[in-house]
XYZ file of C-alpha atoms in Angstrom:
516
model
C 123.726 77.148 149.932
C 119.953 78.437 148.099
C 118.332 79.693 151.049
C 117.695 83.498 151.547
C 119.395 84.876 148.394
C 119.025 88.860 147.507
C 121.388 88.821 144.062
C 121.579 86.158 141.884
C 123.750 86.710 138.861
C 123.876 83.791 136.089
C 125.632 82.844 132.370
C 124.749 80.699 130.380
C 126.797 79.618 127.850
C 125.923 80.985 125.062
C 129.968 82.707 124.063
C 129.240 84.547 121.395
C 129.165 88.452 120.934
C 128.904 91.126 117.616
C 132.230 92.581 118.923
C 135.320 92.326 118.396
C 136.936 94.617 120.100
C 141.259 93.758 121.085
C 141.604 94.276 124.886
C 137.709 92.679 125.566
C 137.802 88.695 127.473
C 134.277 88.221 126.800
C 134.713 88.329 122.758
C 134.888 84.313 121.954
C 133.740 84.468 118.643
C 131.338 86.349 115.733
C 128.168 83.690 116.582
C 126.212 80.418 117.480
C 124.525 77.566 115.996
C 121.469 77.076 115.915
C 121.524 73.658 117.596
C 124.008 76.149 120.490
C 120.927 78.951 120.545
C 119.292 76.479 121.438
C 120.843 74.857 124.190
C 122.055 78.702 125.266
C 117.472 79.514 125.759
C 117.114 76.486 127.213
C 119.552 76.847 130.383
C 118.282 80.202 130.820
C 114.165 78.752 130.696
C 115.512 76.359 133.159
C 117.467 78.799 135.814
C 114.229 81.262 135.690
C 111.514 78.930 136.141
C 113.767 78.291 139.830
C 114.287 81.854 141.225
C 110.760 82.068 140.157
C 109.551 78.990 142.057
C 112.440 80.264 144.352
C 111.229 83.106 144.944
C 107.432 81.908 145.236
C 108.323 79.592 147.560
C 110.561 81.896 150.020
C 108.334 84.756 149.134
C 111.718 86.868 150.073
C 112.071 90.153 147.542
C 115.649 89.567 145.308
C 117.110 90.569 142.410
C 118.140 89.060 138.917
C 121.290 90.592 136.794
C 122.615 88.669 133.221
C 125.762 88.507 132.900
C 127.031 86.557 129.543
C 130.224 86.131 127.806
C 129.226 88.112 124.790
C 126.145 90.056 123.676
C 122.889 88.497 124.619
C 120.122 91.000 124.132
C 120.367 90.548 120.773
C 118.353 87.388 121.949
C 114.909 87.212 121.237
C 114.928 84.750 124.215
C 116.140 87.385 126.839
C 114.134 89.664 126.657
C 111.480 87.989 126.901
C 112.643 85.283 130.441
C 113.535 89.239 131.554
C 110.095 89.874 131.476
C 109.213 86.988 132.851
C 110.467 88.097 135.981
C 110.094 90.663 135.955
C 106.269 89.571 135.990
C 107.149 88.397 139.782
C 105.998 90.362 142.406
C 109.817 89.058 144.965
C 111.490 90.116 141.651
C 111.847 93.747 142.613
C 114.493 93.978 139.186
C 116.325 92.226 136.237
C 118.706 93.158 133.743
C 121.681 92.118 132.647
C 125.309 93.314 130.758
C 125.368 94.791 127.680
C 127.465 96.297 124.251
C 123.207 98.403 123.054
C 123.557 97.345 120.035
C 120.034 95.695 119.444
C 117.227 97.182 118.219
C 115.526 99.046 121.095
C 112.206 99.138 119.270
C 111.900 94.905 117.865
C 113.174 93.937 121.455
C 111.633 95.616 124.214
C 108.484 94.891 122.230
C 109.380 91.597 122.324
C 109.521 92.134 126.504
C 106.121 94.357 126.957
C 103.986 91.595 125.180
C 105.083 88.686 127.324
C 103.842 91.273 129.987
C 107.386 92.684 131.328
C 107.223 95.664 133.481
C 109.898 98.670 131.735
C 110.510 99.757 135.690
C 112.115 96.833 136.839
C 114.192 96.362 134.274
C 118.205 97.090 134.752
C 120.699 97.297 131.735
C 124.661 97.952 132.216
C 125.269 99.333 129.195
C 129.306 99.158 127.963
C 130.292 101.623 125.230
C 133.510 100.233 123.091
C 134.505 103.349 120.740
C 136.309 101.186 118.618
C 133.078 99.410 117.492
C 130.676 102.011 117.872
C 129.797 106.079 117.484
C 129.808 107.884 119.864
C 126.765 109.675 118.653
C 124.925 106.261 117.803
C 125.481 105.205 121.464
C 123.945 108.130 122.747
C 120.948 107.972 120.601
C 120.236 103.938 122.039
C 120.531 105.423 125.487
C 117.982 108.149 124.464
C 115.869 105.241 123.253
C 116.446 103.581 126.479
C 115.438 106.549 128.814
C 112.002 106.637 126.276
C 110.832 103.638 127.634
C 111.264 104.811 131.371
C 114.674 101.536 131.337
C 116.911 102.770 133.816
C 120.449 102.316 132.699
C 124.735 102.624 133.751
C 126.637 103.157 130.576
C 129.912 102.641 131.197
C 133.778 101.606 129.058
C 137.436 100.958 129.806
C 139.883 103.166 131.059
C 141.919 103.541 128.782
C 144.088 106.734 128.744
C 144.604 107.123 125.496
C 141.110 107.589 125.274
C 140.649 110.255 128.628
C 139.128 113.042 125.811
C 136.252 110.697 123.971
C 135.162 109.133 127.955
C 135.244 112.694 129.219
C 132.821 113.647 126.190
C 130.242 111.057 126.879
C 130.447 111.977 130.151
C 128.848 115.438 129.139
C 126.358 113.884 126.707
C 125.185 112.003 128.424
C 122.317 112.867 130.520
C 122.738 114.180 134.178
C 121.289 111.473 135.883
C 123.036 108.718 134.338
C 126.250 107.693 135.911
C 128.855 106.758 133.665
C 131.788 104.479 134.660
C 134.788 103.511 134.574
C 136.600 99.801 135.071
C 140.597 100.346 134.854
C 142.231 98.787 132.233
C 143.903 95.594 133.020
C 146.162 95.468 130.209
C 147.419 98.572 130.953
C 150.538 96.854 132.655
C 151.627 99.872 135.031
C 149.873 102.006 137.202
C 147.532 105.015 136.274
C 149.348 108.091 136.326
C 148.575 110.949 139.052
C 147.659 112.744 136.603
C 145.447 109.804 134.565
C 143.414 108.745 138.450
C 142.570 112.194 138.284
C 140.981 113.078 135.100
C 139.284 109.301 135.591
C 137.639 110.655 138.327
C 137.116 113.491 137.959
C 134.748 111.718 135.047
C 133.452 108.971 137.364
C 133.705 109.969 141.616
C 133.740 105.744 141.595
C 137.131 105.647 139.867
C 139.509 104.927 142.740
C 137.036 102.890 144.081
C 137.268 99.554 141.693
C 141.283 100.683 141.792
C 141.311 99.508 145.556
C 142.208 95.821 146.923
C 139.572 93.686 148.244
C 139.659 90.427 149.473
C 138.260 87.286 149.213
C 135.930 86.210 151.633
C 132.227 84.809 151.654
C 131.577 86.015 154.480
C 130.702 89.038 153.444
C 128.272 87.915 150.246
C 126.516 84.838 151.765
C 123.975 86.995 150.780
C 124.567 86.520 146.426
C 125.302 83.450 144.015
C 126.111 83.200 140.133
C 124.495 80.531 138.721
C 126.241 78.418 135.580
C 124.105 77.227 132.233
C 125.103 73.909 134.147
C 123.552 74.511 137.273
C 126.706 75.013 139.357
C 126.242 77.822 141.894
C 129.032 80.025 143.149
C 128.864 83.204 145.479
C 130.318 85.645 141.972
C 131.622 85.531 138.527
C 135.670 86.050 139.575
C 134.773 82.998 143.039
C 137.037 79.876 143.245
C 134.926 77.833 145.290
C 137.707 75.280 147.738
C 136.517 71.567 148.494
C 134.165 72.498 149.991
C 132.338 73.871 148.288
C 131.511 77.675 149.717
C 134.934 79.771 150.653
C 136.816 80.826 148.332
C 140.599 80.058 147.315
C 140.950 83.381 145.126
C 143.129 85.815 147.356
C 141.394 89.583 145.777
C 138.259 90.218 144.311
C 139.499 91.922 140.288
C 136.776 93.216 139.314
C 133.021 95.382 140.503
C 130.296 92.345 139.970
C 132.837 90.959 142.951
C 133.799 93.188 145.351
C 130.649 95.038 145.291
C 128.959 91.521 147.671
C 130.644 93.014 150.303
C 128.592 95.541 151.109
C 131.057 98.534 149.957
C 130.841 101.335 152.216
C 131.835 103.429 148.989
C 128.633 101.688 147.178
C 125.771 102.468 150.088
C 124.092 104.400 147.583
C 123.794 101.570 144.520
C 122.001 99.862 147.341
C 120.193 97.560 147.878
C 121.133 95.749 144.023
C 124.907 97.628 143.846
C 125.015 94.250 141.074
C 123.370 96.436 138.611
C 125.468 99.828 138.868
C 123.292 101.953 139.305
C 122.804 105.000 142.659
C 120.138 106.186 143.102
C 120.775 109.233 145.573
C 118.034 111.269 147.982
C 117.336 114.220 147.858
C 118.553 114.918 151.489
C 121.226 113.314 154.425
C 120.974 113.085 157.402
C 123.959 111.778 159.492
C 124.658 111.747 163.098
C 128.248 113.030 164.533
C 129.820 111.117 167.043
C 130.515 107.840 165.926
C 129.222 107.784 162.436
C 131.113 111.384 160.809
C 133.088 111.133 163.403
C 135.723 108.374 166.362
C 135.900 108.252 169.269
C 139.305 109.859 169.118
C 138.554 112.215 166.253
C 137.946 115.888 167.024
C 136.670 116.649 163.716
C 135.387 115.914 160.096
C 138.422 114.022 159.025
C 140.048 114.464 155.673
C 138.800 110.881 154.142
C 134.691 111.383 155.146
C 135.060 115.338 154.572
C 135.977 114.549 150.408
C 132.852 111.610 150.503
C 130.597 113.895 151.941
C 131.616 116.688 149.615
C 131.122 114.136 146.786
C 127.528 113.156 148.246
C 126.960 117.544 148.723
C 126.956 116.721 144.478
C 124.097 115.003 144.686
C 122.326 115.226 148.251
C 121.945 118.178 150.182
C 123.427 117.494 154.385
C 121.955 117.399 157.084
C 123.332 117.414 160.410
C 120.942 114.887 163.589
C 122.961 114.828 166.244
C 122.432 114.564 170.573
C 125.315 117.184 169.737
C 124.103 121.254 170.702
C 123.874 123.225 167.485
C 127.547 124.936 168.599
C 129.366 122.039 168.649
C 128.385 120.292 166.319
C 129.079 122.641 163.730
C 132.457 123.052 165.282
C 133.338 119.676 165.033
C 131.740 119.101 161.294
C 134.225 122.334 160.362
C 135.999 120.916 157.423
C 132.469 120.746 155.463
C 130.171 123.341 157.407
C 129.805 124.964 153.606
C 127.507 122.128 152.377
C 125.347 121.891 155.234
C 121.969 123.475 155.378
C 121.507 122.587 158.921
C 119.974 119.677 161.152
C 117.917 118.316 164.732
C 120.395 118.655 166.981
C 120.446 118.791 171.096
C 118.644 114.907 170.252
C 115.845 116.763 168.049
C 115.386 120.032 170.957
C 115.676 122.337 168.574
C 116.046 122.260 164.267
C 117.940 124.845 162.398
C 117.229 124.742 158.164
C 119.543 126.940 155.634
C 116.699 126.936 152.555
C 119.512 128.327 150.695
C 117.948 132.245 150.813
C 120.697 132.989 153.525
C 118.198 133.497 156.931
C 118.319 129.844 159.095
C 114.805 128.724 160.377
C 114.631 127.590 163.723
C 112.446 125.097 165.528
C 112.280 124.975 169.125
C 110.604 121.930 171.738
C 111.384 123.453 175.136
C 112.317 121.353 177.967
C 108.942 122.093 180.282
C 111.579 120.688 183.486
C 111.436 124.204 186.129
C 113.376 122.593 188.919
C 117.064 123.572 187.414
C 118.203 125.319 190.334
C 117.476 122.142 192.221
C 118.781 119.744 189.911
C 122.271 121.723 190.096
C 122.012 121.404 193.256
C 121.205 117.537 193.523
C 123.040 115.921 190.279
C 126.388 117.884 192.179
C 126.554 114.982 194.890
C 126.225 112.739 192.096
C 129.445 114.016 190.657
C 127.507 115.389 187.757
C 127.443 118.911 186.284
C 124.545 120.053 184.717
C 124.379 121.844 181.223
C 122.049 123.703 180.096
C 121.157 125.029 176.006
C 118.838 127.609 175.112
C 117.747 129.249 172.437
C 115.333 132.119 170.776
C 112.355 130.249 168.958
C 111.266 131.890 165.479
C 108.838 134.919 166.450
C 110.264 135.035 170.122
C 112.489 137.743 172.230
C 111.961 136.239 174.869
C 114.964 132.219 175.571
C 113.936 128.822 175.767
C 115.105 125.336 177.959
C 115.274 122.921 174.597
C 118.731 120.848 176.813
C 120.051 120.260 179.823
C 122.736 117.302 179.838
C 124.114 115.816 183.379
C 127.612 114.888 182.621
C 130.058 113.506 185.704
C 132.754 115.810 186.113
C 135.572 112.350 186.188
C 134.811 109.930 183.233
C 136.852 106.904 185.261
C 138.374 103.513 182.953
C 135.048 101.703 183.611
C 133.068 100.022 180.156
C 130.443 102.564 178.625
C 127.767 99.693 179.284
C 129.361 100.145 182.622
C 129.327 104.008 182.413
C 125.327 103.933 181.258
C 124.301 101.676 183.808
C 125.685 104.500 186.494
C 124.042 107.491 185.304
C 120.725 105.262 184.805
C 121.218 105.603 188.524
C 121.814 109.023 188.648
C 118.751 109.817 186.878
C 116.981 107.808 188.584
C 118.095 109.455 192.041
C 117.346 112.560 191.195
C 113.498 111.634 189.987
C 114.558 111.807 186.600
C 113.145 108.303 185.255
C 109.927 109.377 187.729
C 106.942 109.580 184.234
C 105.527 112.500 186.313
C 108.955 113.978 185.654
C 107.503 115.386 182.217
C 111.132 114.553 179.727
C 112.263 112.928 177.997
C 115.664 110.734 179.091
C 118.603 109.957 177.337
C 121.370 107.699 178.508
C 124.821 108.222 176.354
C 128.303 107.558 176.592
C 128.111 107.560 181.003
C 125.488 111.637 180.331
C 121.859 111.953 181.047
C 120.767 113.953 178.651
C 116.625 115.698 179.020
C 114.668 117.392 176.213
C 110.868 117.448 175.650
C 108.732 114.655 175.325
C 107.647 115.964 171.922
C 111.306 115.872 170.672
C 113.716 113.661 168.630
C 116.179 113.500 166.084
C 113.605 111.286 164.066
C 111.018 114.367 164.868
C 113.446 116.712 163.559
C 113.298 115.617 160.211
C 110.532 114.839 159.664
C 109.479 118.525 160.381
C 112.698 119.655 158.288
C 110.915 117.515 155.521
C 108.330 119.236 155.708
C 109.870 123.245 155.542
C 111.907 121.708 152.619
C 109.116 120.313 150.479
C 110.780 116.302 151.468
C 108.425 112.926 151.015
C 110.061 110.078 153.950
C 111.381 108.055 149.949
C 113.251 110.943 149.222
C 115.892 111.571 152.263
C 118.749 109.301 153.715
C 119.526 109.259 157.360
C 123.162 107.554 158.963
C 123.088 106.205 162.604
C 125.129 103.854 165.026
C 123.031 104.469 168.259
C 120.681 103.673 170.637
C 118.672 106.444 169.912
C 119.749 106.166 166.613
C 116.624 103.158 166.736
C 113.700 105.502 165.674
C 114.630 107.350 162.446
C 116.304 104.519 161.812
C 113.302 102.321 161.669
C 110.842 105.483 160.010
C 113.230 105.831 156.943
C 113.182 103.819 154.205
C 117.239 104.150 153.329
C 118.501 104.265 157.330
C 122.207 103.035 157.170
C 124.042 101.305 160.614
C 127.616 102.842 160.003
C 129.836 100.302 162.714
C 126.775 99.986 165.102
C 125.984 97.967 167.609
C 122.921 95.705 167.701
C 119.752 96.765 168.082
C 120.790 99.907 166.036
C 121.961 97.464 163.005
C 118.757 95.690 164.104
C 116.636 98.889 163.132
C 118.580 100.120 159.440
C 117.840 98.412 156.071
C 121.876 98.497 155.766
C 125.186 98.118 157.807
C 128.721 100.096 156.889
C 130.788 97.945 159.164
C 134.318 99.602 158.380
C 135.217 103.196 159.155
C 134.359 105.045 155.848
C 132.643 107.436 157.815
C 135.461 108.588 160.573
C 139.254 107.228 158.671
């Protein structure tokens, strides 16, 4: 059960808190005895030893999030053990939930004395307006930033405190995510106006209002460890008799549903438990099969909303086999946020640097036998479409893509269509090395581009123009033709994809978020 764990959670025997919020289930008692603290420290050390040993044995990257009952970071031994975790080359991040009430300089010193790496530290900081002044909380946040500690901040979505929460958002740094948890004790649904207000502050607020069916098959790479050594999938999991399956009907909090690879949380990867999003400078999206489903003629309303939220953080580009005009037609609802992209499988790249002028680069197709191709393709029931454009600084049009599409689409499996298309391509001599073309067979069509073209190559060209580094971008695709770009870039996402694309991508989205 404990093989290959990516995300570890730990809750010790500590059950005390220096805060006493009337709505908080974690506020058990104001303090623990020396004996109780000693026992909690002993359990924490045992857990850290266990995780470090497993990480060293398996040599697989992972992360640890401490989720205590009450407040843990007022105790120095938690900082010492967090430091130990960050010293491991296999622990990419370690952190804890906290009310941020501790002396930051004192605890940071303890962390440093134990050789901790601040760059790996992650803090989930909860603002309790009943217990601390906003200015004091903000001062604590500022001190975290001075040490280079990544953190998120948040609070409970109490409708009466909407004004306070809004002011907190205005005063926090823009790059710090402010989350709002739904109020469990509200005993009613949020009104439309309350939802709108909180969604304007926290763009993921409505994600927390959804119902997520408990399903341990979706969170097999996370484990929640207790002080007594017991293990389960998450903090709310109630294991069945076999010790693995969860008997709960729903995942009731963020720390439970975030393990299910929720599509909306893709920018919280690879460790969503810390609740700290990482947005790329630019995101490149395939169109058909990624932004659009097989029956969609245009980007849907849900996808439009999601893309426009993302556009507040990242520039949006396309990376598609579609010609330029066809791609823009299908993505018309988000035309105002698209900065260009890679079109016709990389045959043409279009970039808008914000100056109002489109920069175009064309990879000319050297294939010259277009008349003969039209005649011969017609014999096999295929139409030939030729796409051309003018490169920058040239008055002459150049061909950048040729598509052969079947005149009739028979109701047969796509794999069979592609098999037929490959056979026709071979008969036309397009698969010969001497043809000097890049052949892509997809959905029964035969597409020809320059051997110098490709989505990967086009994205790298745009990165060069825009000054992006590979680590600055994210790519989304779904098909075998997307594999080169999914392999090239670290933040790559396969959307409802086949095995080859899934294996090439770091992250997978299995639901229809992007074409819902």
